[in-house]
Tab-separated table of C-alpha atoms and ligand atoms in Angstrom:
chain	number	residue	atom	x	y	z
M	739	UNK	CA	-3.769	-29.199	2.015
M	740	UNK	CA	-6.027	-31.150	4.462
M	741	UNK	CA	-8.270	-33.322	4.372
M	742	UNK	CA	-11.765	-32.033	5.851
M	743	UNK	CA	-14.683	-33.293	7.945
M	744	UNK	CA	-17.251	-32.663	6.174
M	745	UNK	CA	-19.274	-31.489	9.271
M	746	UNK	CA	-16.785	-28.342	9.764
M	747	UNK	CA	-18.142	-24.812	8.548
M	748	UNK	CA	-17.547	-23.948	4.712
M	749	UNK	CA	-15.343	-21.110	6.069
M	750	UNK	CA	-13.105	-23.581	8.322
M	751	UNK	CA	-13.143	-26.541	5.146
M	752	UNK	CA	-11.690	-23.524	2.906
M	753	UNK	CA	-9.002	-22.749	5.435
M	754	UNK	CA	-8.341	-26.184	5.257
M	755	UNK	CA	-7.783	-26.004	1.535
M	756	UNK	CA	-5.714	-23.925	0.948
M	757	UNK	CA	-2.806	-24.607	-0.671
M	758	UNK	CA	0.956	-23.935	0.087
M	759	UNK	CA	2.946	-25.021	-2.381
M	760	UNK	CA	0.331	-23.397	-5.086
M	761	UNK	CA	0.613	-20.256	-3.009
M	762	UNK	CA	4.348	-20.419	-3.256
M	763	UNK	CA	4.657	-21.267	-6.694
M	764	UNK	CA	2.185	-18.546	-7.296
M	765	UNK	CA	4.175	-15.878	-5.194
M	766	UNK	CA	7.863	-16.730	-7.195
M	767	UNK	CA	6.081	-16.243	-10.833
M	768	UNK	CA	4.935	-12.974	-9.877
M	769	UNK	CA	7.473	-11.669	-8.483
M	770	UNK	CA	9.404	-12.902	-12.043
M	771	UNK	CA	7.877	-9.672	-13.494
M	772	UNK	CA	10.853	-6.816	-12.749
M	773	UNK	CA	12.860	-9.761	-10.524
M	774	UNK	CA	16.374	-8.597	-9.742
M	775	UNK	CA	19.016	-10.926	-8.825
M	776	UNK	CA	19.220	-9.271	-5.170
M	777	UNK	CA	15.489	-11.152	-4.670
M	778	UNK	CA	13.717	-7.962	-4.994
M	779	UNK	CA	11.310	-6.675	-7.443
M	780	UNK	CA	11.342	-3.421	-9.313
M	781	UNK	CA	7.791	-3.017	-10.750
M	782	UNK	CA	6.270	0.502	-10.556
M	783	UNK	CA	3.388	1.133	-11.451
M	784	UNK	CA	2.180	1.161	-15.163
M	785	UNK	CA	4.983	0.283	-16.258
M	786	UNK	CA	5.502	-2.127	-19.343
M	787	UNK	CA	6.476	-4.549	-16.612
M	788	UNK	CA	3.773	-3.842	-14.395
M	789	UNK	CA	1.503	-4.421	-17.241
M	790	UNK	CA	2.777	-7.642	-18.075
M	791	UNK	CA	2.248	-8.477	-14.668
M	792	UNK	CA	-1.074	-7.900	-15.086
M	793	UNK	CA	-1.539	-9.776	-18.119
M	794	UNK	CA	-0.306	-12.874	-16.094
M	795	UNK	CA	-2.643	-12.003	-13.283
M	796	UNK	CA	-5.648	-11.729	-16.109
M	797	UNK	CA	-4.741	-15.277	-17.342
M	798	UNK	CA	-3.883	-17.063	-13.694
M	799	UNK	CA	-7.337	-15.682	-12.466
M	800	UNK	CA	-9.479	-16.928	-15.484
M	801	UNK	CA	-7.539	-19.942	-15.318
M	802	UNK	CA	-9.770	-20.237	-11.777
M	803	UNK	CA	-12.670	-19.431	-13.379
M	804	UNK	CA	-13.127	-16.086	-12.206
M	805	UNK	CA	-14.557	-13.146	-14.440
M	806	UNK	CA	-12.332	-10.089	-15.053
M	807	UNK	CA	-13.049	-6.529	-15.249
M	808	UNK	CA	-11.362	-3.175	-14.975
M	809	UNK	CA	-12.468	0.366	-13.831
M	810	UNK	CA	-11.124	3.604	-15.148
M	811	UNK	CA	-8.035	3.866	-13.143
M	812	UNK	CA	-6.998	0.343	-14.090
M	813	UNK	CA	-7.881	-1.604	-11.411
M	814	UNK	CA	-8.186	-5.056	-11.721
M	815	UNK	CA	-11.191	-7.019	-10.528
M	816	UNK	CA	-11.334	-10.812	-10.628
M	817	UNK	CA	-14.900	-12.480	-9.525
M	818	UNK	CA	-15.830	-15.899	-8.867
M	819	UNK	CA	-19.863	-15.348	-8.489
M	820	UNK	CA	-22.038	-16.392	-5.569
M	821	UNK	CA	-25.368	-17.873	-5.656
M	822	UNK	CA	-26.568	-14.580	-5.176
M	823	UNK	CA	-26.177	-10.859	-7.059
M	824	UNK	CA	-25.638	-9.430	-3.957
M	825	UNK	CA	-23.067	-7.218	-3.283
M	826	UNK	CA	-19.535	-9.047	-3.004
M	827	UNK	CA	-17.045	-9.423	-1.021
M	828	UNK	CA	-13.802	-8.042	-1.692
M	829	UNK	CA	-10.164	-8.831	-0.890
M	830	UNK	CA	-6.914	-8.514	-2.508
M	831	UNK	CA	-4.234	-5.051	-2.796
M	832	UNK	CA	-1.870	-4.180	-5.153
M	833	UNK	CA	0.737	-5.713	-7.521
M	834	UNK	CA	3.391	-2.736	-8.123
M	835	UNK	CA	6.421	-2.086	-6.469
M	836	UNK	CA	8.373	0.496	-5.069
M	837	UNK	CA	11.397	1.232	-7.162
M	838	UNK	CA	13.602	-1.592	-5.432
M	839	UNK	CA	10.762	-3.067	-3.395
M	840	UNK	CA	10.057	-7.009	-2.313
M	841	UNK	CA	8.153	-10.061	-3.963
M	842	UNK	CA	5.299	-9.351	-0.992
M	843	UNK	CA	4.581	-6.105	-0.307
M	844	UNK	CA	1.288	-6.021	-1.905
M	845	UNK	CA	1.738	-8.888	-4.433
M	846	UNK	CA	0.944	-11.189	-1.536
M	847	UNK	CA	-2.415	-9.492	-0.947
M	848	UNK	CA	-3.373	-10.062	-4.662
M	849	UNK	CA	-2.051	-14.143	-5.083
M	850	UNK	CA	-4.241	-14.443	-1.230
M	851	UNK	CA	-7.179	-13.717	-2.518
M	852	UNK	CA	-6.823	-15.791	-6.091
M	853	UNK	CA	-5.205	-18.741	-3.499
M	854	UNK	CA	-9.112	-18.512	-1.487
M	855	UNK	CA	-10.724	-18.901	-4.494
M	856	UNK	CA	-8.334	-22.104	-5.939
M	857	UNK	CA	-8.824	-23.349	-2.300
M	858	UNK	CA	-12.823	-22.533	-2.959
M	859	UNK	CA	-13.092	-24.735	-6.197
M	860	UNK	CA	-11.104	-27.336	-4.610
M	861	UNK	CA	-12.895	-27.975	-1.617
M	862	UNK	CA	-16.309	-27.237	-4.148
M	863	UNK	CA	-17.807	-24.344	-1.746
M	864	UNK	CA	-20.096	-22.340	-3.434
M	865	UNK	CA	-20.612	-18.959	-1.682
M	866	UNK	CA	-24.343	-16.893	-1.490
M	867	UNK	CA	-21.815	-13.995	-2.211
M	868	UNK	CA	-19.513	-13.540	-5.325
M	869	UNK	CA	-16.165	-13.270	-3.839
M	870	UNK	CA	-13.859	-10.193	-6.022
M	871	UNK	CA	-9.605	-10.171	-6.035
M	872	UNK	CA	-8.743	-6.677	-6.661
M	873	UNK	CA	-5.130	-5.621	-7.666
M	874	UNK	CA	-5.299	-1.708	-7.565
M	875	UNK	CA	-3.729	0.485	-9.177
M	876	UNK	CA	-0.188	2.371	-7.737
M	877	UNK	CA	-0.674	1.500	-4.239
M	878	UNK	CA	3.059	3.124	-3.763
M	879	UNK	CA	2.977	6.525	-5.374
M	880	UNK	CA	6.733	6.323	-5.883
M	881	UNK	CA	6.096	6.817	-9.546
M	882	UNK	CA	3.135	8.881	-9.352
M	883	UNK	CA	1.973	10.829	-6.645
M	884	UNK	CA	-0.327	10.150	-3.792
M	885	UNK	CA	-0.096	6.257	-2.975
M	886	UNK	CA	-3.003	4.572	-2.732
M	887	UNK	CA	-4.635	6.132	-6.232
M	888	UNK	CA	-7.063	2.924	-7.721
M	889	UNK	CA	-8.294	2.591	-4.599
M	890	UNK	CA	-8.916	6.204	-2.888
M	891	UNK	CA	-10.221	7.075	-7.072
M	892	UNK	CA	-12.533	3.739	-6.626
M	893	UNK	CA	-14.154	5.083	-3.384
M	894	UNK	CA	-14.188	8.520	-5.211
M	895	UNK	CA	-14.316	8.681	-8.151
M	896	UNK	CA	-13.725	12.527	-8.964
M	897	UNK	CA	-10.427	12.266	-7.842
M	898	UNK	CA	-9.054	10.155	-11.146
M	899	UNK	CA	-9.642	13.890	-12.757
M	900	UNK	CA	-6.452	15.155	-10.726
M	901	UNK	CA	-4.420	11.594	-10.276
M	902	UNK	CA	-4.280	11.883	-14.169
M	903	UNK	CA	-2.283	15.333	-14.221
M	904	UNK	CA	0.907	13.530	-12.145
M	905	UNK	CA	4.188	13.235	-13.911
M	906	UNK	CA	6.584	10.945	-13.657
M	907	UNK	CA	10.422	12.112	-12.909
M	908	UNK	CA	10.756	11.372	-16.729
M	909	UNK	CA	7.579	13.511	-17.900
M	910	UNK	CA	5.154	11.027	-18.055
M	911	UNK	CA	1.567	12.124	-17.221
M	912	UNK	CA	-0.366	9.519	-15.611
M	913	UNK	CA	-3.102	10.342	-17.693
M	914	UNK	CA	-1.184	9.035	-20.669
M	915	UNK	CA	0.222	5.663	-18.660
M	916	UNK	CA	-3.435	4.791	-17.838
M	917	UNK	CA	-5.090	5.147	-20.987
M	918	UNK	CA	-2.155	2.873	-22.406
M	919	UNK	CA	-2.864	0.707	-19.392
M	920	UNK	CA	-6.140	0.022	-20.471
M	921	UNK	CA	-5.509	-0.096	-24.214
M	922	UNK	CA	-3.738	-3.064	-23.555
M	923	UNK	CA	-6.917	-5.558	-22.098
M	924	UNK	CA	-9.444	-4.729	-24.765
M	925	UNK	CA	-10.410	-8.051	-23.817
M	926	UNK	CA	-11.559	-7.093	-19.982
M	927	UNK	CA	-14.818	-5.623	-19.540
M	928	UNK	CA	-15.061	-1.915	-17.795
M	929	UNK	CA	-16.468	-1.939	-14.377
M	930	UNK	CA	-17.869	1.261	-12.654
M	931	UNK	CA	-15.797	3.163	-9.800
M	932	UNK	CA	-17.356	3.292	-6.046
M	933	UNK	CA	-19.312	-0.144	-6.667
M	934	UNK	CA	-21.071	-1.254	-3.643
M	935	UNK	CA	-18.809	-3.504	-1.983
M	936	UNK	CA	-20.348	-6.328	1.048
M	937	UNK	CA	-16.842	-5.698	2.763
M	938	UNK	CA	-13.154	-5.511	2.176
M	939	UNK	CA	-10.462	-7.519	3.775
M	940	UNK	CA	-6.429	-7.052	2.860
M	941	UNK	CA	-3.726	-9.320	4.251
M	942	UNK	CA	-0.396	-7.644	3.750
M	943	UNK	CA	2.954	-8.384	4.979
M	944	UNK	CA	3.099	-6.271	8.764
M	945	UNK	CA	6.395	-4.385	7.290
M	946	UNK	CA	7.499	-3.672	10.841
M	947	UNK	CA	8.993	-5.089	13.622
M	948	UNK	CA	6.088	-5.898	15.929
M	949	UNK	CA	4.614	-9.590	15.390
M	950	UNK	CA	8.232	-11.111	15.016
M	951	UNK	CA	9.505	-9.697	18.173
M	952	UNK	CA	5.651	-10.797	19.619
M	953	UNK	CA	6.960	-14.394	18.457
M	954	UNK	CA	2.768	-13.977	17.239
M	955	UNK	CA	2.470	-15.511	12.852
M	956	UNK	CA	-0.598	-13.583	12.938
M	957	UNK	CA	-2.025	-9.722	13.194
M	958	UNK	CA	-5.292	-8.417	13.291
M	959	UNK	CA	-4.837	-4.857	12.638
M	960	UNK	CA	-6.826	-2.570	14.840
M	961	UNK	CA	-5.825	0.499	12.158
M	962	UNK	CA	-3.805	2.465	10.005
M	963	UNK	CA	-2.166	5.830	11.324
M	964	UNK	CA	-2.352	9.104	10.000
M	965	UNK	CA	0.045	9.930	6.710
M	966	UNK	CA	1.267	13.507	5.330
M	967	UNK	CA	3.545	14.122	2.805
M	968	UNK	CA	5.054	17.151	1.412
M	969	UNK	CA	7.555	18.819	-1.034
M	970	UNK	CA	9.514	21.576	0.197
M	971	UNK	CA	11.457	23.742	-2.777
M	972	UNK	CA	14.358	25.791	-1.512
M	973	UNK	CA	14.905	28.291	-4.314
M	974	UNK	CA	18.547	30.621	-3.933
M	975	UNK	CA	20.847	31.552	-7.000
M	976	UNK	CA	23.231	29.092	-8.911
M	977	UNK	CA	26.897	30.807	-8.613
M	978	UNK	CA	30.598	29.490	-8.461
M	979	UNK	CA	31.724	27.308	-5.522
M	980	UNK	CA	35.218	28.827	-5.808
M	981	UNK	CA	34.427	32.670	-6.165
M	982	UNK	CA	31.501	33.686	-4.334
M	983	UNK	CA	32.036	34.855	-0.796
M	984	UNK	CA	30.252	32.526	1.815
M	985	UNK	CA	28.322	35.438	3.253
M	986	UNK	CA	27.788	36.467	-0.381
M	987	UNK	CA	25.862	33.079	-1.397
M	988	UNK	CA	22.170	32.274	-1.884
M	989	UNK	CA	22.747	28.660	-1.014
M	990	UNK	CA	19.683	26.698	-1.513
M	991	UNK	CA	21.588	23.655	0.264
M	992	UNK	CA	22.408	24.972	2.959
M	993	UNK	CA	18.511	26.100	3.628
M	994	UNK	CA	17.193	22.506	2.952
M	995	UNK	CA	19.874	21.154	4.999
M	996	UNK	CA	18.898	23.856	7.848
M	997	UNK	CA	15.319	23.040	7.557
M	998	UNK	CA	16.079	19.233	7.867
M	999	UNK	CA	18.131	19.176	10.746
M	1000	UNK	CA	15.208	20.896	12.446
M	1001	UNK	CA	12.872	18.428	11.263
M	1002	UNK	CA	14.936	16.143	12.300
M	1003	UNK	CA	15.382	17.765	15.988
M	1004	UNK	CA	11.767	17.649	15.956
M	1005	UNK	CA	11.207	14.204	15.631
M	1006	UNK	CA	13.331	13.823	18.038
M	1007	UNK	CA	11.221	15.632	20.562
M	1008	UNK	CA	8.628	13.599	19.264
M	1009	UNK	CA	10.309	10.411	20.060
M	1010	UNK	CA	7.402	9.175	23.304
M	1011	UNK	CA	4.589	9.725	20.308
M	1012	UNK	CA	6.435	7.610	17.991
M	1013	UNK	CA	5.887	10.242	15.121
M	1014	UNK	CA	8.114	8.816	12.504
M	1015	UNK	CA	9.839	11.553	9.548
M	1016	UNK	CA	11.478	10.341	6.368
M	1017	UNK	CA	12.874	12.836	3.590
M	1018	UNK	CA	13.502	10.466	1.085
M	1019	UNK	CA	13.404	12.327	-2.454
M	1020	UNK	CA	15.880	14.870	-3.079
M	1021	UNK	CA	16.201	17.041	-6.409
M	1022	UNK	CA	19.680	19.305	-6.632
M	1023	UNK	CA	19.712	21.837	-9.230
M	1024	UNK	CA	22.040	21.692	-11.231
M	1025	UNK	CA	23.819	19.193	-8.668
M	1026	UNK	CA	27.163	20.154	-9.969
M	1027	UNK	CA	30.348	19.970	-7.919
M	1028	UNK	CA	31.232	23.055	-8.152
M	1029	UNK	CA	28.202	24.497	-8.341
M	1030	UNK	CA	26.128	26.122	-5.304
M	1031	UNK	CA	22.446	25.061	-5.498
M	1032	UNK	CA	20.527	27.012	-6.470
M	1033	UNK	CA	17.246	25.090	-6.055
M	1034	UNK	CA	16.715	21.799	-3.700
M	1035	UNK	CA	13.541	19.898	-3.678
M	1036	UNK	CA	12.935	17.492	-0.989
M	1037	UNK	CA	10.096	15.265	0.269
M	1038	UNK	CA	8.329	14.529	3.742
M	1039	UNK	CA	6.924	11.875	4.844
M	1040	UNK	CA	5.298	12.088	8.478
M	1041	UNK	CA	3.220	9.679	10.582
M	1042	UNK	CA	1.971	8.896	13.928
M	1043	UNK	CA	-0.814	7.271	15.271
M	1044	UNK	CA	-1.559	10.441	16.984
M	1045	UNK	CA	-3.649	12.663	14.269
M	1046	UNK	CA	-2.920	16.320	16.588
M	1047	UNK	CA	1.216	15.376	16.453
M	1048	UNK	CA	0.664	15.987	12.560
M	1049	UNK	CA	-1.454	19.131	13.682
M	1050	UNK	CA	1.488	20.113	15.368
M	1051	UNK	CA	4.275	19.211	13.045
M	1052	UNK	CA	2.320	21.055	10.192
M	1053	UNK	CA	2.415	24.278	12.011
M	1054	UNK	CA	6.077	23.620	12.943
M	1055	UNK	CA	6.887	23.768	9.546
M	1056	UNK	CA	5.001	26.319	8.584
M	1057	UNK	CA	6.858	28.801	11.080
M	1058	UNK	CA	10.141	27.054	9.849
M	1059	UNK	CA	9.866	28.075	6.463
M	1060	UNK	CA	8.334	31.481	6.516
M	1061	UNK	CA	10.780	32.391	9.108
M	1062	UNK	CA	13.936	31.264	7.580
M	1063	UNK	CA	16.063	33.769	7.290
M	1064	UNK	CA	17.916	33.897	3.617
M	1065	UNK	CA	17.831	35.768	1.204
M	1066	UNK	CA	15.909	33.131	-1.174
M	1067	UNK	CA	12.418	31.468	-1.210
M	1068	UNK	CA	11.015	28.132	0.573
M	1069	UNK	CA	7.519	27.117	-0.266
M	1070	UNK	CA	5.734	23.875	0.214
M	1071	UNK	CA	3.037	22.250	-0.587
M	1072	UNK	CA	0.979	18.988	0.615
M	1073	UNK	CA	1.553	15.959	-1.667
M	1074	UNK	CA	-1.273	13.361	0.487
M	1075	UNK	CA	-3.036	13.692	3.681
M	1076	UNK	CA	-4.409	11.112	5.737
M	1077	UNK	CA	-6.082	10.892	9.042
M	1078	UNK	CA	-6.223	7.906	11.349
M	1079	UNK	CA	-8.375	4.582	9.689
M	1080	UNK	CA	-9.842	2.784	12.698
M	1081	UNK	CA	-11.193	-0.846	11.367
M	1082	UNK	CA	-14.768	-1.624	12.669
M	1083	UNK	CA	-14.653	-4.021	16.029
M	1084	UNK	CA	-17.267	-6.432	14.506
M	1085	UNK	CA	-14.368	-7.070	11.301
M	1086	UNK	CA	-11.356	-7.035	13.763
M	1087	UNK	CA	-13.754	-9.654	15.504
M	1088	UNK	CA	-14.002	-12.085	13.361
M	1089	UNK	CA	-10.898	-11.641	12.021
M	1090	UNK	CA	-9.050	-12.638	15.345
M	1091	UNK	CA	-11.462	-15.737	15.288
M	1092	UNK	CA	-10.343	-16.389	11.720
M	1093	UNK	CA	-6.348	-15.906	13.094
M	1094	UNK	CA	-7.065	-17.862	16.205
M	1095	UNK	CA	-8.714	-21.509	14.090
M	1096	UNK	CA	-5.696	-21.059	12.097
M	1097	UNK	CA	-2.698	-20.769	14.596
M	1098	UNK	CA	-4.026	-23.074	16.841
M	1099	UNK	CA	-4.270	-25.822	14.253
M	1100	UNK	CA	-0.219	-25.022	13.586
M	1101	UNK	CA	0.480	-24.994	17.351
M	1102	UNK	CA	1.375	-21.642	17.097
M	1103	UNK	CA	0.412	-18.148	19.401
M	1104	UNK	CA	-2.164	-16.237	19.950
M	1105	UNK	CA	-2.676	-13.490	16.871
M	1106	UNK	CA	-1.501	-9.893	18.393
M	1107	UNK	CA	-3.511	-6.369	17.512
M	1108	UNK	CA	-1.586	-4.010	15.981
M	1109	UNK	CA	-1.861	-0.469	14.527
M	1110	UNK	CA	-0.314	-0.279	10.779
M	1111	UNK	CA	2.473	1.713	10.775
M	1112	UNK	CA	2.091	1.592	6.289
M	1113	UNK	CA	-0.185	2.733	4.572
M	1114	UNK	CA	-2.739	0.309	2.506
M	1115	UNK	CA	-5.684	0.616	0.341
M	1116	UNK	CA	-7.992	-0.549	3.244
M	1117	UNK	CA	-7.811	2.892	4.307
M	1118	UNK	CA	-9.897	3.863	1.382
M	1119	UNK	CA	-12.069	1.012	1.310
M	1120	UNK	CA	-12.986	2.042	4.826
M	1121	UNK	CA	-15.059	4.535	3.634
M	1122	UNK	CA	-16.803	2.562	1.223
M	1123	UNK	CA	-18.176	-0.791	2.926
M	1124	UNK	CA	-16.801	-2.184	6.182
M	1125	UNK	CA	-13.320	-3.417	6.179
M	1126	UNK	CA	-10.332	-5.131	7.719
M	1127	UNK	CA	-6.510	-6.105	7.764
M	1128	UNK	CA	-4.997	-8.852	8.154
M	1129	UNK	CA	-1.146	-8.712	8.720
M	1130	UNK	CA	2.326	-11.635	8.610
M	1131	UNK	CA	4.917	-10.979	10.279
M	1132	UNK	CA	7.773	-9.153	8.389
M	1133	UNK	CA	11.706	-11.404	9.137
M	1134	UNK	CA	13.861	-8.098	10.727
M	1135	UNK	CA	10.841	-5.816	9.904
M	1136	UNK	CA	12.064	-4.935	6.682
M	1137	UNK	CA	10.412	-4.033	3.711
M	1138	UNK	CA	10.706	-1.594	0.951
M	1139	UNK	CA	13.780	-3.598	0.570
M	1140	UNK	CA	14.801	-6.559	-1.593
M	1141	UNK	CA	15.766	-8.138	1.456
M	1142	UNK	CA	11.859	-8.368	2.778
M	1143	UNK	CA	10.745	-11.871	3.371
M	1144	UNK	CA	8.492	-13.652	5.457
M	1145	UNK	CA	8.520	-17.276	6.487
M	1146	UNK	CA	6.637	-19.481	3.925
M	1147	UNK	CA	4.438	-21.497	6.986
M	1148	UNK	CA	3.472	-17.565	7.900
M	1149	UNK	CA	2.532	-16.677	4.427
M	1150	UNK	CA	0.122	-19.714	4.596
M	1151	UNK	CA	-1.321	-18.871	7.876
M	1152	UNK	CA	-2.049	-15.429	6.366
M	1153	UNK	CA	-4.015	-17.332	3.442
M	1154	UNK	CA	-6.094	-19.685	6.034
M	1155	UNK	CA	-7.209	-17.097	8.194
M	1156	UNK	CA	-7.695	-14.530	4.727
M	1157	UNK	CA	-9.743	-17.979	3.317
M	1158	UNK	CA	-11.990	-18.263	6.811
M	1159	UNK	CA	-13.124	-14.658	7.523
M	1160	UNK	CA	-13.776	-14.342	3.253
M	1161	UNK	CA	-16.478	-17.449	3.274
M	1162	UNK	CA	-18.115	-16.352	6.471
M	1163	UNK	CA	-18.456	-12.828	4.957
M	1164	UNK	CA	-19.289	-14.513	1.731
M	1165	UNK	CA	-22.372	-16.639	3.370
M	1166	UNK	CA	-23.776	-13.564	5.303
G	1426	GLV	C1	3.101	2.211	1.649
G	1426	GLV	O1	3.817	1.725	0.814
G	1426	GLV	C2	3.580	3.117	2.649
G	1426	GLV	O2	4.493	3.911	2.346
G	1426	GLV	O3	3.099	3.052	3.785
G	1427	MN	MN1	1.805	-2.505	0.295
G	1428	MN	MN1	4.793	-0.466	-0.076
């Protein structure tokens, strides 16, 4: 922490403020809920260690004074009011996990904001504004599907009618994990959905490669590109792996594995768009050694910056599966869809003047732009009140990986230029 002139702005005195060993110490008990002893985190979403998480969040943020309240897909609001009743300005992302995920990837988002406002009531700023943390609600949609539900259900709200028919790989309807999600604050107010928001700014790890090999601690993130995901079921006939002639079979297998090498080839020709393909979930049935499949499930996940690549990809796969020839079935069906987010100049503005104050007072380079290659709940928010990004720079680009880590003078520079382009938002 620094010591301030008192003639600087009250958006440079709370960059000044903020605090990195409080930011650190806040970042390690965190990431205590669903800590494994490889570093990472395992907390997916409303789970009972996600909502002891959230517990901890409740008590850390009234601890700071702020006001809590919840909405009806369990996202958590934390408010610090502003001189004013106007509409305020929000920050913050999300606290779960991906099933072996990091201590940052979205947790850092949620302990930025709550580090502003400590930094706030330190350096005794009062905004016109009331500043809100948010920690949404299954940002990953590894547990339930689509990612991004609290925040794409807080923008609209008749989508919570569908989120809450998901189910879990054990049978668990979402439905039924919310309600006992918000059985357990009966001491946090409700909130409304779609709320009018002042403006929305998230600072997330980058998750990539691109600032670190920059050398830049700092990204202002121009956008988000476009997201699709899909199942694809391969359905043949279970039979014995000894017995049944190969030209015999009705290998579900060895369609899936057909139809992914030619995604794969695809991507391939792809390569100068930088469209990126991941199958990640796979279901065998009955995934016995002797066995032949006779269904296999798979998932899709397909980006680019490039919205007409997807166009293209889409009606690549269509062909691929309805001309297959076998003698089973392949059907599939869109899990999330996504078009390019472009952030407004006048955020990505001030956020670069925000990045700049804060890297030059730590000797360090200019900030880079940068499209998100992840996803984030900004790209709801977009559609709800004008927002922005703010990204760190990820050490190897990992993430979704125990192993993702950023440098602790980074994760502070994140915070300062977070705490800047909040107050000037704040005092609009
Ligand atoms: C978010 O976690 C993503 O998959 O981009
Ligand atoms: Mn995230
Ligand atoms: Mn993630």
């Amino acid at each position: 922490m620094n010591a301030s002139n008192t003639t600087d702005s009250a958006a440079e005195r709370a960059q000044d403020f903020v605090n990195n060993a409080r930011l650190q110490s806040s970042i390690a008990a965190l990431a205590a809920f669903g800590g494994r002893d490889d570093g990472g985190v395992s907390r997916e979403t409303l789970t009972p260690i996600d909502l002891a998480a959230r517990r901890h969040l409740i008590d850390y943020a009234r601890s700071l004074g702020c006001e809590v309240m919840i909405d009806d897909c369990a996202n958590l609001f934390f408010r610090r009011s502003g001189k004013t009743e106007q509409s305020p300005v929000l920050t913050g992302s999300h606290a779960d996990t991906q099933p072996i995920g990091g201590k940052l990837d979205g947790a850092y988002g949620v302990l930025a904001g709550l580090e502003v406002i400590a930094a706030l009531n330190d350096a005794g700023i009062s905004t016109i504004r009331p500043i809100e943390v948010v920690a949404w609600t299954n940002e990953e949609g590894s547990r339930f599907g689509p990612g991004t539900m609290g925040s794409s259900a807080f923008v609209t709200p008749s989508l919570l009618t569908s989120y809450r028919q998901s189910v879990d790989k054990d049978g668990i309807v979402m439905g039924d994990a919310l309600d006992a999600a918000l059985k357990e604050v009966p001491d946090v107010p409700r909130r409304a959905m779609a709320e009018p928001m002042d403006a929305y700014v998230e600072l997330h790890i980058e998750q990539g490669p691109v600032l670190e090999r920059a050398n830049a601690a700092l990204g202002v993130v121009t956008g988000i590109q476009s997201v699709l995901w899909y199942r694809v079921v391969c359905t043949g006939m279970a039979a014995h792996a000894g017995t049944t002639p190969m030209n015999e079979r009705s290998d579900a297998m060895a369609a899936a594995v057909a139809i992914a090498s030619q995604l794969y080839a695809r991507a391939e020709q792809e390569a100068a768009s930088n469209m990126r393909l991941t199958l990640g979930r796979w279901h065998v049935s009955p995934n016995s050694i002797n066995t032949i499949p006779g269904e296999v499930e798979f998932t899709i996940d397909v980006r680019c910056v490039d919205a007409s690549v997807l166009v293209r990809f889409e009606r690549f796969l269509q062909d691929l599966t309805t001309q297959h020839a076998w003698r089973g079935r392949i059907v599939f069906e869109t899990l999330f869809r996504r078009e390019p987010t472009i952030f407004p100049q006048d955020m990505r503005d001030l956020i670069d003047i925000a990045c700049t104050r804060a890297t030059q007072a730590a000797q360090r380079g200019l900030p880079q732009h940068l499209t998100s290659g992840a996803f984030h709940d900004a790209m709801y928010l977009a559609d709800h009140c004008p927002t922005g990004m703010i990204f760190v720079p990820s050490k190897d680009g990992i993430s979704h990986n125990a192993a993702e880590e950023t440098a602790p003078a980074d994760l502070t520079l994140g915070v300062q230029a977070l705490a800047y382009t909040i107050v000037e938002l704040a005092n609009r």
